[in-house]
Amino acid sequence: MRAKFSLRCPGVGWNSIVKKQKVWYTIHVMGAVEKCNATAGYGRVKGRDKRSMEESMSDWINIPKNVHILLNSLHAAGYEAYIVGGCVRDCLMGYKPKDWDITTSAKPDQVKAIFRKTYDTGIAHGTVSVRLGEDVYEVTTYRVDGKYSDFRRPDEVSFTTSLREDLKRRDFTINAMAYDPKIGLIDYFQGKQDLSEGRVRCVGDARERFQEDALRMLRALRFAAKLDFSIEAKTYEAMEEKAPLLANISQERICDELTKLLLSDNPWRMRDVVETGLMAYCIPEFVPCASMPQRHPYHIFTVAEHTYASMQAVEADRILRWTMFLHDIGKPPTHSEDENGCDHFYGHVKQSVAMADTILRRLRFDNASREKILTLIAYHDCELPDTELSMRKLLNKIGIPLFPDLWKVQVADMRAQNPTLLEERLEKAEATMELYQRVRNQNPCVCLEDLAVNGWDLIAMGYPPGKAVGLVLRQLLEVVIECPELNQRGILLETAEKLKKKPEIQIYLG
């Protein structure tokens, strides 16, 4: 099915846009992407259809040698043992698991008695890490979780001999399956069926699962985005009801889940975070974007829908996806409407930078990533250079290495706007990239470090250390950016000597 983003912009509907512009703007970005409403119950299993999912497990689970050794060693000692959780899910879907987790009836001390190299990585919760060769595997005892007073982790756990009880405490049915090569698939909660039908569903009562661990709500949306699944109706309703519990979760954990969602093949599913009410407890500043119209020749979406489409249009890179998510977050506070009913957002770039800075600090982003994102947002709406001089001036502001990312941001922004203007704008963008490559091949001097002179040279010719040196170096850089051929030591020292006569320099010379 070819699907489209729905529009919630008041007075501007999809049908009217199609009628007026004769445009069918299905979002095809970075290759043909077909999407539809997240809450409409759509979903499919990538790389598998229902028939293949229902075939024998042995066709899909190829257990590594060391995992067989783990299972067989536990069996030989008289204990039950299964691979469990995400590795079973991934194998059923035809993916290679990143980790192989083991669940067993053996207690932690019994596991440690069987294997020579073990580590107490989570022994309070029944988990022992076992090293076999270069690989480390987590082996966890069947357990029942106690009360979750912090809405994140159980206060205590008790061990059990029942695999069913262990699986019953898990978050989603697709993660609550176990497998033993000798027995086959253990699927008490129809996780395999949910996989084949493309659905994320909680084990048991969804309200209880979210009450126990509020982060599971974001995990559900992240899995839906990653796997291109729908959210089961009762799970979705419970999410809407329990959304306020997310306020109990640390910002670092929220950031981690949102980043994983953004890096999925379906970053536009951030819309689910808004529509379930979770965004109000993650990044509340974004919520007004969902109802903010953009009645303007360049736009056909609300601010939020434009944001989702722009994220979809850029590669799965952490810096780029977060940049696109936050690049227009300052539009609602700067919104105005002229006498013709056209929407404007004067000053939204500066506002977006300020708001993004607050958000990224709150989410505990590292300084380097935060600065990159803020720079990209600050220049996402700038005029693309069309001359070598204007290119050098821009590279002076953002740095040569960052320009390719800024170009990707601007192209993604274009792709998420009015499609009738896209072709001409993309042609200009391609010309700009060719210009950048030509200028870069010239090894231009666009920063102080590349000047043919430095501060010590200026001090040697009589400039006092401090502000005067910095001021003169910046003026020399401006000269070189205008005329790259002047970046020669002799020429720059001569220019620096002439600058001594300038009033703004003389005040530092006594």
Short mmCIF file of C-alpha atoms in Angstrom, two decimals:
data_model
loop_
_atom_site.label_atom_id
_atom_site.label_comp_id
_atom_site.label_asym_id
_atom_site.label_seq_id
_atom_site.Cartn_x
_atom_site.Cartn_y
_atom_site.Cartn_z
CA MET A 1 0.00 0.00 0.00
CA ARG A 2 1.31 3.45 -0.88
CA ALA A 3 0.62 5.64 2.09
CA LYS A 4 1.04 9.28 3.00
CA PHE A 5 1.50 11.52 5.98
CA SER A 6 -1.78 12.88 7.25
CA LEU A 7 -2.08 16.64 7.75
CA ARG A 8 -3.60 18.20 10.82
CA CYS A 9 -2.98 21.79 9.75
CA PRO A 10 -6.28 23.65 10.38
CA GLY A 11 -7.94 24.58 7.13
CA VAL A 12 -5.31 22.81 5.03
CA GLY A 13 -6.03 19.19 4.15
CA TRP A 14 -4.24 16.70 1.96
CA ASN A 15 -7.05 16.52 -0.56
CA SER A 16 -7.15 20.28 -1.03
CA ILE A 17 -3.41 20.35 -1.61
CA VAL A 18 -3.65 17.61 -4.21
CA LYS A 19 -6.54 19.37 -5.91
CA LYS A 20 -4.87 22.78 -6.02
CA GLN A 21 -1.36 21.68 -6.91
CA LYS A 22 -2.04 18.32 -8.56
CA VAL A 23 0.66 16.84 -6.37
CA TRP A 24 0.68 13.42 -4.79
CA TYR A 25 3.35 13.93 -2.20
CA THR A 26 4.02 10.49 -0.86
CA ILE A 27 7.15 10.69 1.21
CA HIS A 28 9.92 9.06 -0.85
CA VAL A 29 13.15 10.11 0.76
CA MET A 30 16.55 8.43 0.67
CA GLY A 31 15.05 5.76 -1.59
CA ALA A 32 11.40 4.78 -1.85
CA VAL A 33 9.96 4.98 1.66
CA GLU A 34 6.38 3.95 2.16
CA LYS A 35 4.73 4.93 5.40
CA CYS A 36 1.26 5.16 6.90
CA ASN A 37 -0.50 6.20 10.07
CA ALA A 38 1.15 4.69 13.13
CA THR A 39 -2.09 4.13 14.97
CA ALA A 40 -4.01 2.61 12.08
CA GLY A 41 -2.81 -0.89 12.91
CA TYR A 42 -0.43 -1.26 9.99
CA GLY A 43 2.79 -3.21 10.24
CA ARG A 44 4.81 -5.90 8.62
CA VAL A 45 7.74 -8.12 9.36
CA LYS A 46 10.68 -7.04 7.24
CA GLY A 47 12.32 -9.86 5.33
CA ARG A 48 9.69 -12.38 6.42
CA ASP A 49 6.08 -12.97 5.50
CA LYS A 50 3.55 -14.77 7.67
CA ARG A 51 4.01 -18.06 5.87
CA SER A 52 7.77 -18.13 6.37
CA MET A 53 7.38 -17.07 10.01
CA GLU A 54 5.19 -20.10 10.60
CA GLU A 55 7.77 -22.50 9.21
CA SER A 56 10.04 -24.59 11.42
CA MET A 57 12.16 -22.72 13.97
CA SER A 58 15.19 -24.79 12.98
CA ASP A 59 15.14 -23.02 9.62
CA TRP A 60 15.89 -19.71 11.28
CA ILE A 61 17.77 -20.30 14.54
CA ASN A 62 21.38 -21.13 13.93
CA ILE A 63 22.82 -21.16 17.43
CA PRO A 64 26.56 -20.43 17.71
CA LYS A 65 28.87 -23.12 19.02
CA ASN A 66 29.55 -21.38 22.34
CA VAL A 67 25.83 -20.95 23.01
CA HIS A 68 25.35 -24.69 22.41
CA ILE A 69 28.14 -25.32 24.92
CA LEU A 70 26.42 -23.11 27.48
CA LEU A 71 23.06 -24.82 27.05
CA ASN A 72 24.50 -28.34 27.00
CA SER A 73 26.63 -27.68 30.09
CA LEU A 74 23.58 -26.50 32.04
CA HIS A 75 21.52 -29.44 30.78
CA ALA A 76 24.26 -31.91 31.74
CA ALA A 77 24.23 -30.51 35.28
CA GLY A 78 20.49 -31.19 35.49
CA TYR A 79 19.12 -27.71 34.84
CA GLU A 80 16.77 -26.22 32.27
CA ALA A 81 18.31 -23.66 29.94
CA TYR A 82 17.03 -21.67 26.96
CA ILE A 83 18.06 -18.80 24.77
CA VAL A 84 15.56 -16.06 25.51
CA GLY A 85 14.26 -12.63 24.60
CA GLY A 86 15.64 -10.49 21.82
CA CYS A 87 17.88 -13.15 20.31
CA VAL A 88 14.88 -15.44 19.74
CA ARG A 89 12.91 -12.56 18.25
CA ASP A 90 15.75 -11.58 15.94
CA CYS A 91 16.32 -15.15 14.76
CA LEU A 92 12.64 -15.60 13.93
CA MET A 93 12.82 -12.45 11.84
CA GLY A 94 15.94 -13.59 10.05
CA TYR A 95 18.29 -11.14 11.76
CA LYS A 96 21.62 -12.00 13.37
CA PRO A 97 21.36 -11.32 17.12
CA LYS A 98 23.84 -8.91 18.66
CA ASP A 99 23.66 -10.75 22.00
CA TRP A 100 22.65 -14.24 23.07
CA ASP A 101 20.97 -14.26 26.50
CA ILE A 102 20.41 -17.45 28.45
CA THR A 103 17.72 -18.13 31.03
CA THR A 104 18.02 -21.13 33.34
CA SER A 105 16.56 -22.86 36.36
CA ALA A 106 20.06 -22.92 37.90
CA LYS A 107 20.73 -20.43 40.71
CA PRO A 108 23.63 -17.98 40.27
CA ASP A 109 25.98 -19.96 42.54
CA GLN A 110 25.12 -23.13 40.63
CA VAL A 111 25.92 -21.41 37.32
CA LYS A 112 29.26 -20.24 38.75
CA ALA A 113 30.05 -23.81 39.84
CA ILE A 114 29.59 -25.11 36.27
CA PHE A 115 31.74 -22.59 34.37
CA ARG A 116 35.34 -21.62 35.06
CA LYS A 117 35.26 -17.95 34.09
CA THR A 118 32.31 -16.02 35.48
CA TYR A 119 31.62 -12.46 36.61
CA ASP A 120 28.99 -11.19 39.03
CA THR A 121 27.64 -8.51 36.68
CA GLY A 122 24.08 -8.52 38.02
CA ILE A 123 24.00 -11.22 40.63
CA ALA A 124 21.45 -9.37 42.79
CA HIS A 125 18.99 -9.89 39.96
CA GLY A 126 20.17 -13.40 39.15
CA THR A 127 22.57 -12.57 36.30
CA VAL A 128 26.02 -14.09 35.94
CA SER A 129 28.28 -13.37 32.98
CA VAL A 130 30.08 -16.40 31.57
CA ARG A 131 33.18 -16.11 29.39
CA LEU A 132 33.77 -18.71 26.71
CA GLY A 133 36.82 -17.88 24.63
CA GLU A 134 36.55 -14.25 23.56
CA ASP A 135 32.78 -14.08 24.06
CA VAL A 136 30.81 -13.20 27.19
CA TYR A 137 27.22 -14.33 27.72
CA GLU A 138 24.67 -13.32 30.35
CA VAL A 139 23.05 -16.26 32.13
CA THR A 140 20.07 -15.31 34.30
CA THR A 141 18.11 -17.47 36.73
CA TYR A 142 14.34 -17.76 36.30
CA ARG A 143 12.94 -15.04 38.49
CA VAL A 144 9.83 -13.22 39.63
CA ASP A 145 10.10 -9.47 40.11
CA GLY A 146 8.96 -7.73 43.27
CA LYS A 147 7.50 -4.25 43.64
CA TYR A 148 8.75 -1.45 41.35
CA SER A 149 8.77 1.56 43.67
CA ASP A 150 10.86 3.73 41.32
CA PHE A 151 8.85 2.82 38.17
CA ARG A 152 12.04 1.47 36.58
CA ARG A 153 13.58 -1.56 38.35
CA PRO A 154 12.24 -4.10 40.84
CA ASP A 155 13.12 -3.47 44.48
CA GLU A 156 13.83 -7.16 44.84
CA VAL A 157 13.58 -10.40 42.89
CA SER A 158 12.88 -13.95 43.92
CA PHE A 159 14.03 -16.99 42.02
CA THR A 160 11.60 -19.53 40.65
CA THR A 161 11.77 -22.89 38.93
CA SER A 162 9.05 -21.93 36.45
CA LEU A 163 10.04 -20.72 33.00
CA ARG A 164 6.49 -19.47 32.46
CA GLU A 165 6.69 -17.24 35.52
CA ASP A 166 9.98 -15.82 34.27
CA LEU A 167 8.61 -15.07 30.81
CA LYS A 168 5.43 -13.57 32.29
CA ARG A 169 7.40 -10.71 33.89
CA ARG A 170 8.86 -9.54 30.56
CA ASP A 171 7.76 -6.46 28.67
CA PHE A 172 6.40 -7.52 25.25
CA THR A 173 5.24 -10.82 23.81
CA ILE A 174 7.83 -10.63 21.03
CA ASN A 175 10.52 -10.55 23.74
CA ALA A 176 8.94 -13.26 25.89
CA MET A 177 9.84 -16.36 23.88
CA ALA A 178 12.45 -18.98 24.75
CA TYR A 179 14.09 -21.68 22.67
CA ASP A 180 15.89 -24.93 23.35
CA PRO A 181 17.17 -26.86 20.30
CA LYS A 182 15.98 -30.11 21.87
CA ILE A 183 12.51 -28.87 22.83
CA GLY A 184 11.78 -26.11 20.35
CA LEU A 185 10.06 -22.78 20.79
CA ILE A 186 8.39 -21.89 24.09
CA ASP A 187 5.78 -19.24 23.37
CA TYR A 188 3.19 -18.91 26.14
CA PHE A 189 1.96 -15.46 25.09
CA GLN A 190 1.64 -15.73 21.28
CA GLY A 191 4.76 -13.70 20.59
CA LYS A 192 5.36 -15.52 17.32
CA GLN A 193 1.90 -14.58 16.09
CA ASP A 194 2.49 -10.96 17.05
CA LEU A 195 5.76 -11.07 15.12
CA SER A 196 4.10 -12.48 12.03
CA GLU A 197 1.33 -9.88 12.19
CA GLY A 198 3.69 -6.97 12.91
CA ARG A 199 2.41 -5.99 16.34
CA VAL A 200 3.94 -4.82 19.64
CA ARG A 201 1.83 -6.08 22.55
CA CYS A 202 2.54 -6.18 26.26
CA VAL A 203 2.70 -9.45 28.14
CA GLY A 204 -0.44 -9.64 30.27
CA ASP A 205 -1.96 -6.36 31.46
CA ALA A 206 -0.24 -3.47 29.68
CA ARG A 207 -1.13 -1.07 32.50
CA GLU A 208 0.71 -3.26 34.99
CA ARG A 209 3.76 -3.56 32.73
CA PHE A 210 3.98 0.23 32.34
CA GLN A 211 3.28 0.82 36.03
CA GLU A 212 6.25 -1.43 36.81
CA ASP A 213 8.64 0.21 34.36
CA ALA A 214 7.54 3.45 32.72
CA LEU A 215 10.43 3.33 30.23
CA ARG A 216 8.68 0.39 28.59
CA MET A 217 6.32 2.86 26.92
CA LEU A 218 9.17 4.43 24.98
CA ARG A 219 10.64 0.98 24.35
CA ALA A 220 7.35 -0.08 22.76
CA LEU A 221 7.44 2.87 20.38
CA ARG A 222 11.09 2.27 19.66
CA PHE A 223 10.43 -1.37 18.75
CA ALA A 224 7.48 -0.30 16.59
CA ALA A 225 9.76 2.10 14.71
CA LYS A 226 12.67 -0.31 14.46
CA LEU A 227 10.58 -3.27 13.27
CA ASP A 228 7.98 -1.26 11.33
CA PHE A 229 5.24 -2.65 13.60
CA SER A 230 1.94 -1.32 14.90
CA ILE A 231 1.05 -0.95 18.58
CA GLU A 232 -1.69 -3.29 19.80
CA ALA A 233 -4.82 -1.35 20.80
CA LYS A 234 -4.85 -2.12 24.54
CA THR A 235 -1.12 -1.47 24.78
CA TYR A 236 -1.62 1.88 23.05
CA GLU A 237 -4.49 2.82 25.37
CA ALA A 238 -2.43 1.91 28.42
CA MET A 239 0.39 4.05 27.10
CA GLU A 240 -1.90 7.07 26.84
CA GLU A 241 -3.16 6.48 30.38
CA LYS A 242 0.23 5.88 31.99
CA ALA A 243 2.17 8.58 30.11
CA PRO A 244 2.66 10.76 33.24
CA LEU A 245 4.73 7.98 34.81
CA LEU A 246 7.51 8.83 32.38
CA ALA A 247 8.29 11.83 34.56
CA ASN A 248 9.95 9.35 36.96
CA ILE A 249 12.52 8.23 34.39
CA SER A 250 15.97 9.80 34.12
CA GLN A 251 16.70 12.10 31.22
CA GLU A 252 19.63 9.92 30.14
CA ARG A 253 17.37 6.87 29.72
CA ILE A 254 14.77 8.90 27.85
CA CYS A 255 17.46 10.27 25.56
CA ASP A 256 18.79 6.77 24.89
CA GLU A 257 15.37 5.45 23.82
CA LEU A 258 14.56 8.50 21.69
CA THR A 259 17.94 8.24 19.97
CA LYS A 260 17.35 4.59 19.13
CA LEU A 261 13.95 5.51 17.69
CA LEU A 262 15.46 8.35 15.66
CA LEU A 263 18.14 6.03 14.27
CA SER A 264 15.60 3.46 13.10
CA ASP A 265 14.38 3.18 9.52
CA ASN A 266 11.24 5.00 10.62
CA PRO A 267 12.24 8.14 12.55
CA TRP A 268 8.94 9.72 11.54
CA ARG A 269 7.40 7.45 14.19
CA MET A 270 8.40 10.15 16.68
CA ARG A 271 4.86 11.20 15.89
CA ASP A 272 3.72 8.28 18.04
CA VAL A 273 5.54 9.84 20.99
CA VAL A 274 3.45 12.97 20.51
CA GLU A 275 0.12 11.26 19.91
CA THR A 276 0.40 8.93 22.93
CA GLY A 277 1.07 11.94 25.18
CA LEU A 278 4.60 10.77 26.03
CA MET A 279 6.26 13.76 24.39
CA ALA A 280 4.89 16.03 27.11
CA TYR A 281 7.17 14.14 29.53
CA CYS A 282 10.15 13.80 27.17
CA ILE A 283 10.51 17.03 25.22
CA PRO A 284 7.44 19.15 26.03
CA GLU A 285 8.78 22.01 23.89
CA PHE A 286 7.97 19.96 20.78
CA VAL A 287 4.27 19.42 21.54
CA PRO A 288 3.08 22.80 20.11
CA CYS A 289 4.72 21.90 16.78
CA ALA A 290 2.03 19.28 16.16
CA SER A 291 -0.71 21.89 15.80
CA MET A 292 1.34 24.69 14.29
CA PRO A 293 0.33 25.38 10.65
CA GLN A 294 2.72 26.58 7.97
CA ARG A 295 0.52 28.32 5.41
CA HIS A 296 3.31 29.45 3.15
CA PRO A 297 4.36 28.80 -0.47
CA TYR A 298 7.36 26.77 0.69
CA HIS A 299 5.40 24.50 3.00
CA ILE A 300 2.46 22.09 2.97
CA PHE A 301 2.89 20.46 6.41
CA THR A 302 2.46 21.46 10.02
CA VAL A 303 5.77 22.11 11.76
CA ALA A 304 5.69 18.63 13.29
CA GLU A 305 4.85 16.79 10.05
CA HIS A 306 7.58 18.74 8.28
CA THR A 307 9.98 17.70 11.04
CA TYR A 308 9.05 14.00 10.71
CA ALA A 309 9.50 14.11 6.95
CA SER A 310 12.86 15.89 7.24
CA MET A 311 14.14 13.23 9.66
CA GLN A 312 13.07 10.57 7.21
CA ALA A 313 14.97 12.41 4.47
CA VAL A 314 18.38 12.34 6.15
CA GLU A 315 20.68 9.40 6.81
CA ALA A 316 20.55 7.51 10.10
CA ASP A 317 23.21 9.50 11.92
CA ARG A 318 22.77 10.60 15.54
CA ILE A 319 23.86 14.21 14.94
CA LEU A 320 21.82 14.62 11.75
CA ARG A 321 18.60 13.04 13.06
CA TRP A 322 18.65 15.10 16.27
CA THR A 323 19.39 18.22 14.22
CA MET A 324 16.36 17.62 12.02
CA PHE A 325 14.17 16.87 15.03
CA LEU A 326 15.09 20.16 16.71
CA HIS A 327 15.77 22.45 13.74
CA ASP A 328 12.35 24.15 13.74
CA ILE A 329 11.38 23.71 17.38
CA GLY A 330 11.48 27.51 17.77
CA LYS A 331 8.72 28.12 15.24
CA PRO A 332 5.65 28.04 17.54
CA PRO A 333 6.99 30.81 19.85
CA THR A 334 7.89 32.99 16.85
CA HIS A 335 4.71 32.45 14.81
CA SER A 336 2.90 35.36 13.22
CA GLU A 337 0.31 35.71 10.47
CA ASP A 338 0.14 38.50 7.91
CA GLU A 339 -2.96 40.16 6.45
CA ASN A 340 -3.10 37.55 3.67
CA GLY A 341 -3.21 34.62 6.07
CA CYS A 342 0.39 33.61 5.37
CA ASP A 343 2.34 32.23 8.34
CA HIS A 344 5.76 33.62 9.24
CA PHE A 345 8.36 32.61 11.82
CA TYR A 346 10.74 35.55 12.05
CA GLY A 347 13.68 34.78 14.31
CA HIS A 348 12.82 31.09 14.56
CA VAL A 349 16.39 29.96 13.86
CA LYS A 350 17.81 31.86 16.84
CA GLN A 351 14.92 30.66 18.97
CA SER A 352 15.42 27.07 17.83
CA VAL A 353 19.12 27.21 18.76
CA ALA A 354 18.30 28.50 22.24
CA MET A 355 15.60 25.91 22.84
CA ALA A 356 17.69 23.08 21.42
CA ASP A 357 20.56 24.06 23.71
CA THR A 358 18.28 23.80 26.74
CA ILE A 359 16.88 20.45 25.58
CA LEU A 360 20.24 18.88 24.75
CA ARG A 361 21.71 19.95 28.09
CA ARG A 362 18.70 18.50 29.87
CA LEU A 363 19.14 15.22 27.98
CA ARG A 364 22.81 15.14 29.06
CA PHE A 365 24.29 15.33 25.55
CA ASP A 366 28.06 15.51 25.44
CA ASN A 367 29.43 18.96 24.65
CA ALA A 368 30.92 18.09 21.25
CA SER A 369 27.67 16.61 19.93
CA ARG A 370 25.63 19.46 21.36
CA GLU A 371 27.83 22.08 19.69
CA LYS A 372 27.61 20.32 16.31
CA ILE A 373 23.83 20.09 16.49
CA LEU A 374 23.48 23.73 17.53
CA THR A 375 25.76 24.89 14.71
CA LEU A 376 23.79 22.90 12.14
CA ILE A 377 20.53 24.35 13.44
CA ALA A 378 21.97 27.87 13.42
CA TYR A 379 22.84 27.61 9.72
CA HIS A 380 20.12 25.24 8.46
CA ASP A 381 18.20 28.12 6.90
CA CYS A 382 21.15 30.12 5.54
CA GLU A 383 21.48 30.92 1.85
CA LEU A 384 23.56 28.30 0.08
CA PRO A 385 26.85 29.75 -1.22
CA ASP A 386 27.10 30.24 -4.97
CA THR A 387 30.61 31.73 -5.27
CA GLU A 388 34.00 30.63 -4.00
CA LEU A 389 34.16 33.68 -1.75
CA SER A 390 30.76 33.07 -0.16
CA MET A 391 31.74 29.42 0.32
CA ARG A 392 34.97 30.38 2.09
CA LYS A 393 33.04 32.78 4.33
CA LEU A 394 30.60 30.05 5.32
CA LEU A 395 33.42 27.55 5.93
CA ASN A 396 35.03 30.14 8.20
CA LYS A 397 31.87 30.19 10.30
CA ILE A 398 31.14 26.46 10.56
CA GLY A 399 34.44 24.76 9.72
CA ILE A 400 35.31 22.73 6.62
CA PRO A 401 34.50 19.29 8.11
CA LEU A 402 30.94 20.27 9.08
CA PHE A 403 29.81 21.54 5.69
CA PRO A 404 28.80 18.11 4.25
CA ASP A 405 26.50 17.62 7.24
CA LEU A 406 25.02 21.10 6.83
CA TRP A 407 24.41 20.30 3.16
CA LYS A 408 22.60 17.10 4.13
CA VAL A 409 20.50 19.04 6.65
CA GLN A 410 19.51 21.63 4.08
CA VAL A 411 18.63 18.99 1.47
CA ALA A 412 16.53 17.06 3.99
CA ASP A 413 14.78 20.32 4.89
CA MET A 414 14.00 20.92 1.20
CA ARG A 415 12.67 17.40 0.68
CA ALA A 416 10.18 17.92 3.50
CA GLN A 417 8.75 21.12 2.01
CA ASN A 418 6.55 21.94 -0.99
CA PRO A 419 7.43 19.33 -3.67
CA THR A 420 6.53 21.65 -6.55
CA LEU A 421 9.66 23.70 -5.73
CA LEU A 422 11.93 20.77 -5.00
CA GLU A 423 13.59 20.04 -8.34
CA GLU A 424 14.97 23.53 -8.85
CA ARG A 425 16.20 23.74 -5.26
CA LEU A 426 17.92 20.36 -5.46
CA GLU A 427 19.72 21.42 -8.62
CA LYS A 428 21.06 24.43 -6.76
CA ALA A 429 22.08 22.22 -3.83
CA GLU A 430 24.01 19.91 -6.16
CA ALA A 431 25.82 22.91 -7.62
CA THR A 432 26.69 24.03 -4.10
CA MET A 433 28.22 20.66 -3.26
CA GLU A 434 30.32 20.79 -6.41
CA LEU A 435 31.42 24.29 -5.39
CA TYR A 436 32.38 23.05 -1.91
CA GLN A 437 34.46 20.21 -3.34
CA ARG A 438 36.23 22.62 -5.69
CA VAL A 439 37.01 25.08 -2.90
CA ARG A 440 38.12 22.36 -0.51
CA ASN A 441 40.53 20.99 -3.10
CA GLN A 442 42.19 24.42 -3.06
CA ASN A 443 43.07 23.90 0.64
CA PRO A 444 41.69 27.33 1.58
CA CYS A 445 42.72 29.19 4.68
CA VAL A 446 39.44 29.73 6.53
CA CYS A 447 40.61 29.55 10.15
CA LEU A 448 43.34 31.18 12.24
CA GLU A 449 45.32 27.95 12.48
CA ASP A 450 45.90 28.00 8.71
CA LEU A 451 47.27 31.54 8.54
CA ALA A 452 50.90 31.88 7.45
CA VAL A 453 51.59 33.92 10.60
CA ASN A 454 50.66 33.44 14.24
CA GLY A 455 50.44 35.39 17.45
CA TRP A 456 54.14 35.04 18.25
CA ASP A 457 54.98 36.66 14.92
CA LEU A 458 52.84 39.67 15.84
CA ILE A 459 54.35 39.93 19.32
CA ALA A 460 57.82 39.86 17.77
CA MET A 461 56.94 42.91 15.67
CA GLY A 462 55.74 44.94 18.64
CA TYR A 463 52.14 43.93 19.31
CA PRO A 464 51.37 43.44 23.02
CA PRO A 465 50.06 40.00 23.99
CA GLY A 466 46.31 39.85 24.42
CA LYS A 467 43.35 41.39 22.62
CA ALA A 468 45.43 43.26 20.05
CA VAL A 469 46.96 40.05 18.73
CA GLY A 470 43.59 38.35 18.42
CA LEU A 471 42.05 41.36 16.69
CA VAL A 472 44.86 41.64 14.13
CA LEU A 473 44.87 37.91 13.41
CA ARG A 474 41.14 38.01 12.72
CA GLN A 475 41.58 40.96 10.35
CA LEU A 476 44.40 39.14 8.55
CA LEU A 477 42.14 36.12 8.20
CA GLU A 478 39.44 38.29 6.63
CA VAL A 479 42.01 39.52 4.11
CA VAL A 480 43.02 35.96 3.25
CA ILE A 481 39.43 34.75 2.93
CA GLU A 482 38.84 37.54 0.41
CA CYS A 483 42.11 36.87 -1.45
CA PRO A 484 43.55 33.39 -0.69
CA GLU A 485 46.77 34.14 -2.58
CA LEU A 486 47.72 36.67 0.13
CA ASN A 487 48.27 33.94 2.71
CA GLN A 488 52.05 34.38 2.61
CA ARG A 489 54.20 35.22 5.62
CA GLY A 490 55.85 38.29 4.12
CA ILE A 491 52.62 39.76 2.81
CA LEU A 492 50.77 39.21 6.07
CA LEU A 493 53.54 40.71 8.21
CA GLU A 494 53.54 43.76 5.95
CA THR A 495 49.75 43.99 6.29
CA ALA A 496 50.03 43.63 10.06
CA GLU A 497 52.48 46.54 10.13
CA LYS A 498 50.00 48.73 8.22
CA LEU A 499 47.21 47.74 10.63
CA LYS A 500 49.11 49.47 13.47
CA LYS A 501 47.89 52.76 12.05
CA LYS A 502 44.22 51.85 12.53
CA PRO A 503 42.56 53.65 15.48
CA GLU A 504 41.01 50.44 16.82
CA ILE A 505 44.48 48.90 16.93
CA GLN A 506 46.35 51.94 18.26
CA ILE A 507 44.38 51.91 21.50
CA TYR A 508 46.16 48.68 22.38
CA LEU A 509 49.62 49.96 21.38
CA GLY A 510 49.81 52.78 23.90
#
